[in-house]
XYZ file of C-alpha atoms in Angstrom:
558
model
C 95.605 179.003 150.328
C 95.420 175.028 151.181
C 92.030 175.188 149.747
C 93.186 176.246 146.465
C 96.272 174.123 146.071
C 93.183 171.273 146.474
C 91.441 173.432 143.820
C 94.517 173.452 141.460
C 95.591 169.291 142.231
C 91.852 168.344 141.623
C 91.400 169.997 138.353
C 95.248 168.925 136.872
C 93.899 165.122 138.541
C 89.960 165.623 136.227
C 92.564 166.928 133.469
C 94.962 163.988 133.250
C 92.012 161.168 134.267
C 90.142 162.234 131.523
C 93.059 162.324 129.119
C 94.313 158.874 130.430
C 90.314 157.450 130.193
C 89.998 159.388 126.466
C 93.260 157.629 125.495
C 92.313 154.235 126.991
C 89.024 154.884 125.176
C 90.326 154.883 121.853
C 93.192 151.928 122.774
C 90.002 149.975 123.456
C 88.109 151.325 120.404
C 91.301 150.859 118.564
C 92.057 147.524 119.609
C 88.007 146.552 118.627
C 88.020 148.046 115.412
C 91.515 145.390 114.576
C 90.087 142.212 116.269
C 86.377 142.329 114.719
C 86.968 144.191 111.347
C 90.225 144.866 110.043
C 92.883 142.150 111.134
C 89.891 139.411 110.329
C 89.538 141.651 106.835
C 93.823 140.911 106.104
C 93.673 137.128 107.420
C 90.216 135.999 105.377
C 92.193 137.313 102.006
C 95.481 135.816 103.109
C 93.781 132.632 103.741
C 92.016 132.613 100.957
C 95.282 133.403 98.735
C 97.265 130.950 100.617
C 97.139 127.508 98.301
C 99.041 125.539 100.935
C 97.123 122.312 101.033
C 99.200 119.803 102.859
C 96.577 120.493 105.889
C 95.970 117.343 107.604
C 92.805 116.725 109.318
C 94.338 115.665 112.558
C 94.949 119.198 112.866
C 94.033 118.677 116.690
C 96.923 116.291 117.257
C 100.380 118.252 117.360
C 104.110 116.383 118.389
C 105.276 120.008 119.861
C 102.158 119.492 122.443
C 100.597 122.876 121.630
C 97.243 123.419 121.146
C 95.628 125.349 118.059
C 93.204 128.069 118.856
C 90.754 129.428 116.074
C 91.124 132.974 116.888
C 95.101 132.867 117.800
C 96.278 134.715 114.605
C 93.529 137.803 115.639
C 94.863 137.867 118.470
C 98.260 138.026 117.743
C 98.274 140.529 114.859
C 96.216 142.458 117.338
C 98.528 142.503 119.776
C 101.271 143.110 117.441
C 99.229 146.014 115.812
C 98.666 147.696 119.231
C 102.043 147.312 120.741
C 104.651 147.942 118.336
C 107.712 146.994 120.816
C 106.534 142.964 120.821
C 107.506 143.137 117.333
C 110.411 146.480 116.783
C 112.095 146.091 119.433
C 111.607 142.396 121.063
C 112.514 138.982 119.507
C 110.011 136.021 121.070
C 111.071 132.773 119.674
C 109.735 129.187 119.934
C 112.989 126.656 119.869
C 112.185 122.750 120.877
C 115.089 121.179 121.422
C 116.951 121.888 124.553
C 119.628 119.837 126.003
C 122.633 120.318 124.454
C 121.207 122.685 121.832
C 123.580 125.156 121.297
C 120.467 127.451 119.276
C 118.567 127.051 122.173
C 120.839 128.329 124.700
C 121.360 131.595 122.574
C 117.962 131.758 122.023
C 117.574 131.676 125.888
C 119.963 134.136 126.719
C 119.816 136.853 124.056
C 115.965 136.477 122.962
C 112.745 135.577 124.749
C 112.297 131.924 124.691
C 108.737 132.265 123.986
C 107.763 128.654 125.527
C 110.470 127.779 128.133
C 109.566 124.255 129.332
C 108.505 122.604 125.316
C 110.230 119.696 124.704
C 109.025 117.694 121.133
C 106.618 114.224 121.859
C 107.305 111.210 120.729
C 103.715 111.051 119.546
C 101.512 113.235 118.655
C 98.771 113.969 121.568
C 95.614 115.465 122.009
C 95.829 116.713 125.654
C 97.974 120.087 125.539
C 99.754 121.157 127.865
C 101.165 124.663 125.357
C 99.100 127.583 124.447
C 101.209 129.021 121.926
C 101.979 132.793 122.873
C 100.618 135.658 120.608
C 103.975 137.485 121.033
C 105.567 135.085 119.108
C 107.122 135.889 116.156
C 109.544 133.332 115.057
C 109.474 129.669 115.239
C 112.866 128.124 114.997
C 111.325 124.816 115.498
C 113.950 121.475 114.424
C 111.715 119.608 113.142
C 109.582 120.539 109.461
C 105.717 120.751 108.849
C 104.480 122.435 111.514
C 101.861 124.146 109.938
C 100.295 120.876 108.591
C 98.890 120.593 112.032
C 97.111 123.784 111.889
C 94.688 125.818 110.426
C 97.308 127.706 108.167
C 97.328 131.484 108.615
C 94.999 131.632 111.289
C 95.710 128.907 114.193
C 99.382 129.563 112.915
C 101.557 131.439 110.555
C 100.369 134.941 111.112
C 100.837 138.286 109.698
C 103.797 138.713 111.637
C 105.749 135.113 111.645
C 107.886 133.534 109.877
C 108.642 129.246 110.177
C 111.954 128.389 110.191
C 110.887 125.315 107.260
C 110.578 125.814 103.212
C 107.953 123.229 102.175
C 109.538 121.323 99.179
C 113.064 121.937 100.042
C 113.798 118.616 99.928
C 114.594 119.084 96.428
C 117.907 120.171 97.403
C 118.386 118.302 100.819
C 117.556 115.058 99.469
C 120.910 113.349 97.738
C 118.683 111.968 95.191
C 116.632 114.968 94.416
C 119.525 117.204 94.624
C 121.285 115.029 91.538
C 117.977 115.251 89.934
C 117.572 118.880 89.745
C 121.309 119.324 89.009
C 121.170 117.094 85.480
C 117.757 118.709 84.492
C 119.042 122.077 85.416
C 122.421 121.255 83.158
C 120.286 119.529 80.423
C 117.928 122.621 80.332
C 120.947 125.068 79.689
C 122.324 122.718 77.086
C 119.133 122.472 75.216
C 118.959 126.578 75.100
C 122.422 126.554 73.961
C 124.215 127.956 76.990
C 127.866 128.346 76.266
C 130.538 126.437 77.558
C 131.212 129.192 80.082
C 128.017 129.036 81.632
C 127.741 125.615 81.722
C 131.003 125.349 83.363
C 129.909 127.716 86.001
C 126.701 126.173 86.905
C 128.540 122.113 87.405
C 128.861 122.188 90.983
C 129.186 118.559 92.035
C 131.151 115.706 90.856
C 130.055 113.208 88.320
C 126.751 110.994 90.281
C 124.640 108.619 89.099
C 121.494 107.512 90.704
C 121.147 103.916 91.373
C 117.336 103.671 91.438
C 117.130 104.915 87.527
C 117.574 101.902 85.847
C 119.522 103.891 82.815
C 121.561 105.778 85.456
C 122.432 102.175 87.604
C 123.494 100.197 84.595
C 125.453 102.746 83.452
C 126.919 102.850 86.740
C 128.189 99.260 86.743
C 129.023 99.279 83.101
C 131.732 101.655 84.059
C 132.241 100.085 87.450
C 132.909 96.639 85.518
C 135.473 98.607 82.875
C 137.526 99.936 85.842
C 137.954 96.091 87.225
C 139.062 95.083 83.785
C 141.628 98.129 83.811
C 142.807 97.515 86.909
C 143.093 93.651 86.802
C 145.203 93.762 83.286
C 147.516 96.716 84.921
C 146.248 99.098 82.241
C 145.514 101.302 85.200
C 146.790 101.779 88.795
C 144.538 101.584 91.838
C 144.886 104.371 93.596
C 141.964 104.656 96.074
C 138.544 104.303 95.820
C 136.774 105.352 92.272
C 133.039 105.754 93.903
C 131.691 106.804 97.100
C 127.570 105.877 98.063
C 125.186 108.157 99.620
C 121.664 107.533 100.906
C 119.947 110.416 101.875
C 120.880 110.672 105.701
C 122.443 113.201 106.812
C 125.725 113.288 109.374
C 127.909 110.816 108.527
C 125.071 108.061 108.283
C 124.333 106.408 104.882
C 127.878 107.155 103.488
C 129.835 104.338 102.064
C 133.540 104.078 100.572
C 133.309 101.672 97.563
C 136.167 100.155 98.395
C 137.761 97.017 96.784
C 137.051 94.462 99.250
C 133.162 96.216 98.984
C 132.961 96.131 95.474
C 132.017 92.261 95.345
C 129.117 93.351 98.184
C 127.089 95.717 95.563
C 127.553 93.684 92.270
C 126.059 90.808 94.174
C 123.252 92.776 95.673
C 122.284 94.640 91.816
C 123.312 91.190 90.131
C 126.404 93.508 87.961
C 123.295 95.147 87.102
C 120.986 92.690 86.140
C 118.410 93.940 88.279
C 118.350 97.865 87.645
C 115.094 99.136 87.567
C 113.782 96.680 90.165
C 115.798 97.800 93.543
C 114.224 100.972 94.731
C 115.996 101.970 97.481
C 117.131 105.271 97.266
C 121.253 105.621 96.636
C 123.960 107.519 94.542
C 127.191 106.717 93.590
C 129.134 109.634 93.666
C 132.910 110.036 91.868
C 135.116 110.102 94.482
C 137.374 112.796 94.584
C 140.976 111.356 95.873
C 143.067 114.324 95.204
C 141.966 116.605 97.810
C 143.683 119.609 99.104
C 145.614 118.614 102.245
C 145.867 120.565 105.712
C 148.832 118.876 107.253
C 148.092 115.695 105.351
C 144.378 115.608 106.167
C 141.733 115.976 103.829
C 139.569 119.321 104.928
C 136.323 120.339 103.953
C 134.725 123.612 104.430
C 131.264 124.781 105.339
C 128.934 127.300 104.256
C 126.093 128.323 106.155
C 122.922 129.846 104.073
C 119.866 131.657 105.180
C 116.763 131.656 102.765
C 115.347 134.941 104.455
C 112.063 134.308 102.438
C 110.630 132.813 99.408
C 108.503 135.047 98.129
C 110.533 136.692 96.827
C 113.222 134.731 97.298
C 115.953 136.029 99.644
C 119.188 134.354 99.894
C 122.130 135.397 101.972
C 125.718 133.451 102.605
C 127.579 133.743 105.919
C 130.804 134.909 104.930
C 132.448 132.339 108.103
C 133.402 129.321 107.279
C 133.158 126.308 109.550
C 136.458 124.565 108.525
C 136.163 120.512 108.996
C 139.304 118.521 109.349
C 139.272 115.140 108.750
C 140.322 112.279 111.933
C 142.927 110.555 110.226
C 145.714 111.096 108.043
C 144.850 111.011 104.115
C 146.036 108.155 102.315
C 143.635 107.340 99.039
C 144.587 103.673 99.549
C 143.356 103.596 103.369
C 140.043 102.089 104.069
C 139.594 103.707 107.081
C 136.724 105.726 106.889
C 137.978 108.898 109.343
C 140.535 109.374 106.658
C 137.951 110.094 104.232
C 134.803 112.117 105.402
C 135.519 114.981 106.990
C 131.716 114.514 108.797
C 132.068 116.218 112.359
C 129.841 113.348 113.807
C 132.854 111.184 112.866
C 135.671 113.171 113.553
C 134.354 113.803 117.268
C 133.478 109.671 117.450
C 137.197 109.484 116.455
C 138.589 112.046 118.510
C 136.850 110.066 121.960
C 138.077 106.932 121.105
C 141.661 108.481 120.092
C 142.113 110.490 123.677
C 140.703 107.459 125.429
C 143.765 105.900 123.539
C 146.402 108.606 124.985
C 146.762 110.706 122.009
C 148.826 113.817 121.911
C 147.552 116.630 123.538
C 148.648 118.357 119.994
C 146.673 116.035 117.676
C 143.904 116.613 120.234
C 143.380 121.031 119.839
C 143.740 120.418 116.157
C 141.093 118.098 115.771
C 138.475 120.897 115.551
C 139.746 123.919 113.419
C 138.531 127.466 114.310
C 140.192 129.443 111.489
C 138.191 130.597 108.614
C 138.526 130.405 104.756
C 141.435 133.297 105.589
C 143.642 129.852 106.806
C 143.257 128.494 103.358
C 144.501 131.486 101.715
C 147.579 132.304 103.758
C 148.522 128.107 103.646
C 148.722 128.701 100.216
C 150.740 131.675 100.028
C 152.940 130.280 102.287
C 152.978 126.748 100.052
C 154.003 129.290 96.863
C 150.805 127.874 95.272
C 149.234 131.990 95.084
C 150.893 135.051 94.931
C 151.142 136.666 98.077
C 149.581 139.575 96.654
C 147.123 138.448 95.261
C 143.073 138.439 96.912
C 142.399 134.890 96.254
C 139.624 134.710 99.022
C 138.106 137.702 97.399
C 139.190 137.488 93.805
C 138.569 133.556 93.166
C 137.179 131.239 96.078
C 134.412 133.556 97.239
C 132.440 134.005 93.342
C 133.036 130.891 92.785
C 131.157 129.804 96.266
C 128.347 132.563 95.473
C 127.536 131.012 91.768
C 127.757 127.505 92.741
C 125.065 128.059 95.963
C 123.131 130.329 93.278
C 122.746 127.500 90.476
C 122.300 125.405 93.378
C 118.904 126.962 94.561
C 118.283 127.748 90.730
C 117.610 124.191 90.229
C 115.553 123.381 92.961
C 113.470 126.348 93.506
C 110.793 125.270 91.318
C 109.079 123.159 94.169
C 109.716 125.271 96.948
C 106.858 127.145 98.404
C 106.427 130.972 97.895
C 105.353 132.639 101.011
C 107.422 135.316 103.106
C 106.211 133.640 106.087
C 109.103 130.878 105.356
C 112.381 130.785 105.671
C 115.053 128.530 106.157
C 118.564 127.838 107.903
C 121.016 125.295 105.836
C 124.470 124.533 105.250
C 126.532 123.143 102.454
C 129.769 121.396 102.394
C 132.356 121.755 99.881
C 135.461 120.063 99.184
C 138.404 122.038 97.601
C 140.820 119.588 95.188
C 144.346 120.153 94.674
C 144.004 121.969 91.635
C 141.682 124.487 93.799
C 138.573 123.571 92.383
C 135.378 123.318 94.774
C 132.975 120.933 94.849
C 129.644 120.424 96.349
C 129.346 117.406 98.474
C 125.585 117.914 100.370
C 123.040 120.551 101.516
C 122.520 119.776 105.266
C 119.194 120.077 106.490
C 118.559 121.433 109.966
C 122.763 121.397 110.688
C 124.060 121.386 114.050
C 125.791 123.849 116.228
C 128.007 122.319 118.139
C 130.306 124.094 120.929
C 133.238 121.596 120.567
C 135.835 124.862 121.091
C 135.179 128.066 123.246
C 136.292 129.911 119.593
C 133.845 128.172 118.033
C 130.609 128.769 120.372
C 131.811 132.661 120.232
C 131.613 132.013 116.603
C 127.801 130.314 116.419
C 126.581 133.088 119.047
C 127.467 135.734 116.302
C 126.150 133.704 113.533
C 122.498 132.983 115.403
C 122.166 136.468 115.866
C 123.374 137.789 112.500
C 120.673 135.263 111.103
C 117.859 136.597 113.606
C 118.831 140.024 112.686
C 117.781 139.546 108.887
C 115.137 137.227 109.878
C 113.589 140.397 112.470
C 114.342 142.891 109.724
C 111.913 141.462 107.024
C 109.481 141.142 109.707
C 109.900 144.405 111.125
C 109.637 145.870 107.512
C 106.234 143.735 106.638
C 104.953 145.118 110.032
C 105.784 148.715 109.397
C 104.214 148.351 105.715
C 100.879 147.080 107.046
C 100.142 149.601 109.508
C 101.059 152.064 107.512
C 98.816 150.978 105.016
C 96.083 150.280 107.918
C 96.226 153.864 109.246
C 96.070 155.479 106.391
C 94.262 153.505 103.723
C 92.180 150.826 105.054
C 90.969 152.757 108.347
C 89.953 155.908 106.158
C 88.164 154.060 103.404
C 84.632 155.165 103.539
C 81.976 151.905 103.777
C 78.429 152.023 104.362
C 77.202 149.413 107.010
C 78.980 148.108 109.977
C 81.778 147.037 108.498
C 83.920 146.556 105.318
C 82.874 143.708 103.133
C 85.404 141.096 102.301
C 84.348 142.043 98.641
C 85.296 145.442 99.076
C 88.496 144.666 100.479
C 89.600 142.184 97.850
C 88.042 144.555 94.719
C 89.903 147.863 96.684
C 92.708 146.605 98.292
C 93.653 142.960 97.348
C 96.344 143.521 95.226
C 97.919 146.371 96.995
C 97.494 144.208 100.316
C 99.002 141.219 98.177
C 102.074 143.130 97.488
C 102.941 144.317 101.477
C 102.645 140.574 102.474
C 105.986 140.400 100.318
C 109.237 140.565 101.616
C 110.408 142.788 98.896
C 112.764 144.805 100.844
C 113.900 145.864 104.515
C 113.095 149.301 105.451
C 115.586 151.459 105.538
C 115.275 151.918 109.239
C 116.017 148.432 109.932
C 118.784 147.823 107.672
C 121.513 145.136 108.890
C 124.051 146.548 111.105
C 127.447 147.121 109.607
C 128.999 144.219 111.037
C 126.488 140.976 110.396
C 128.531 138.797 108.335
C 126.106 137.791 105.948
C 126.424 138.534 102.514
C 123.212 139.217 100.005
C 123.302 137.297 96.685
C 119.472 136.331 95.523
C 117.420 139.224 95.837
C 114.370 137.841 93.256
C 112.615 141.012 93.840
C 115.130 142.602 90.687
C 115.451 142.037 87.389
C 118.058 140.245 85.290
C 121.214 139.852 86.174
C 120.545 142.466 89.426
C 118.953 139.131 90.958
C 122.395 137.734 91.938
C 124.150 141.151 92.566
C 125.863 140.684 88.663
C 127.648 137.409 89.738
C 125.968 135.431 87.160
C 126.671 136.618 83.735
C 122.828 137.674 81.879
C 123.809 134.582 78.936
C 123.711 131.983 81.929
C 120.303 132.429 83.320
């Protein structure tokens, strides 16, 4: 009896070994066939479809310390391609900054952290210390340009990655450029005879003039000179400042009041405009806004927060959360204190440390930093009488109004940006709401911080990460599931004579199909956005017409 249970357990053991060996068999058949034929077939014609030529030859030097391997984007895809859970179910991430770094510490604790101890160099070095993991799928890095450093699409920027960085975005994160783009983009509808109404729609920031254009600068101080007249013979009353300047740095730096006592500072620096033309240095003047909507007499601005999920085709989605942005100090339009003006958080907290070091209220202190939403606005103004109470002004008015401004926005700049679904970028754009309820749009912040100034608020920016992640994983997930689909059972069934298909084959068979399921024209179905991420879809470039923008821009206006 004993010696045929042995019978029975060795036969079920040769049974099972030689299913386990015939399935590790093909794994490592598998797994050859993707590294030496078919993942090198999909990267050689992605390569050589990939016109992104800002390569620099110090490739081997990188500031993030990592090095670049020539076969890391084989590997990677292979991996991917053999385990499906690194990519469906996983989310490795590269972040650099750490301390402090609110992204980081979600990152950490919600994600994998792909490469725990990087920290960015001061210089760029040649002895690495990084290998940069093939399970990684996202690089959130802070700083742009990563992929100038590497061999494009095969020592980085896989298959199955995405880069946190648009090249040529600076088009709209540059003050200058951003002014730029908005007066071409306004002269271009004027010269195909928009109407009114469109034009209308598409102004989204206040008059600005740039003070490097010579035509632009003197016509700057033309009407700067008019308003000292005005006010000097009483035919008009100063009440604040007419002109705010802007150089293109970003929180709080670079912004000037042009106040009266600064006035005499620029006209003797251009020479009242004598030398236009000849002073290159990048600045705006900006019309100032000075009647503001108030929030216990401070001037608020509010913050959106934007995703670019790809751009090609472009995908753009709004975060439906505001980050509300009181300013320091009490508004007054004649005050020349700056904290009364700009709303900037890196001001308001510089304020807010030197005010409790002062012994300011403990009330004026939790109201500094304001952790209700858009919803605020709308119930302050039903209570103020200025809306009906029944009526959906967050839905009705504010929010189109936000989606077609950010729309025209990108409109205008999108020409330089460039199209590849392996980038993607994170940005945020202040507005300022006047008194009559109009919104303007003061900047596009590049790279904007998280901060964790309130407990609300870090609840807030943990939901926000991950909502963005979510969309981010979901285009990737989707790309992934088209490709090996399309591997299995197209490209691994196609009938070639020789040892291998020929990259001519592949291109004159399958180029354009292969083209097409590099896009990210759509998520799958299977990994649509759960019910509650608060981001809203409003560029979808993949549709036609008016469809682009979800119908919020009329067909006469694009």
């Amino acid at each position: 009896m004993i010696i045929y249970k042995i019978a029975f357990a060795s036969i079920i053991f040769c049974f099972i070994y030689t299913i386990v060996a015939q399935i590790h068999d093909y794994h490592l058949t598998t797994s050859k066939k993707l590294r030496s034929n078919y993942v090198p077939l999909m990267q050689t014609y992605m390569m050589d479809h990939t016109n992104y030529s800002k390569f620099k030859q110090s490739y081997n030097e990188s500031y993030l310390n990592m090095i670049e391997e020539p076969s890391y984007c084989i590997e990677s895809d292979t991996l991917k391609l053999m385990h499906p859970d690194i990519l469906l179910q996983d989310k490795y991430i590269m972040r650099e900054l750490d301390k402090g770094n609110l992204q980081r510490e979600i990152i950490k604790s919600r994600m994998f952290d792909s490469i725990q101890n990087i920290q960015p160099l001061q210089k760029p070095t040649t002895k690495f210390q990084h290998r940069i993991p093939p399970q990684l799928s996202y690089f959130y890095t802070f700083k742009p340009r990563l992929q100038d450093n590497y061999h494009f699409g095969q020592g980085l920027g896989c298959m199955f990655q995405k880069l946190n960085h648009i090249p040529g975005l600076y088009t709209l994160t540059s003050k200058n450029s951003l002014i730029y783009n908005y007066a071409k983009y306004i002269y271009d509808m004027k010269k195909r005879n928009a109407s009114s109404y469109c034009i209308e729609s598409a102004s989204y920031v206040p008059e600005t003039l740039r003070l490097n254009v010579k035509s632009e600068c003197q016509s700057f101080f033309k009407q700067l000179n008019k308003l000292q007249e005005e006010y000097k013979s009483n035919i008009r009353q100063y009440n604040g400042p007419d002109y705010l300047l802007k150089t293109d740095e970003h929180r709080g730096e670079g912004i000037r009041l042009l106040l009266q006592s600064q006035i005499e500072n620029i006209t003797t620096v251009y020479e009242n405009g004598e030398l236009c033309g000849n002073i290159t240095e990048k600045i705006v003047a900006q019309k100032y806004i000075n009647r503001p909507f108030l929030y216990k007499g401070h001037k608020i601005e509010f913050r959106m927060y934007i995703y670019l999920a790809s751009s090609k085709p472009l995908q753009l989605y709004m975060y439906k959360r505001a980050l509300i942005k009181r300013c320091a100090n009490e508004y007054n339009p004649l005050s020349e204190s700056i904290p009364a003006h700009i709303c900037n958080t890196a001001i308001t907290e510089k304020t807010h440390k030197n005010q409790s070091n002062s012994g300011e209220s403990q009330e004026e202190d939790e109201e500094m930093f304001i952790d209700w939403n858009l919803e605020g606005i709308e119930e302050l103004l039903k209570e103020q009488g200025r809306i009906p109470k029944k009526q959906n002004w967050l839905q009705e008015y504010l929010y189109p109004r936000i989606y077609v401004k950010i729309i025209h926005t990108i409109r205008s700049g999108q020409y330089a940006f460039y199209q590849d679904s392996r980038f993607c970028e994170f940005l945020a754009i202040d507005f300022l709401l006047d008194n009559d309820l109009d919104i303007w749009l003061l900047e596009i912040n590049y790279n904007p911080q998280i901060l964790s100034v309130t407990p609300d608020r870090i609840k807030r920016n943990y939901k926000m990460i991950e909502d963005t992640m979510e969309i981010a994983f979901a285009y990737l997930k989707s790309k992934y599931k088209r490709i090996k689909q399309f591997l299995e059972e197209e490209l691994m069934k196609y009938q070639y004579s020789g040892n291998r298909i020929r990259q001519v084959d592949f291109r004159n068979q399958f180029g354009k199909q292969f083209s097409q399921l590099l896009d990210d024209i759509s998520i799958d179905q299977e990994f649509s956005l759960s019910k509650d991420n608060l981001y809203a879809h409003i560029i979808d470039e993949s549709k036609q017409g008016s469809e682009k923008y979800f119908n919020l821009i009329d067909a006469e206006c694009i």
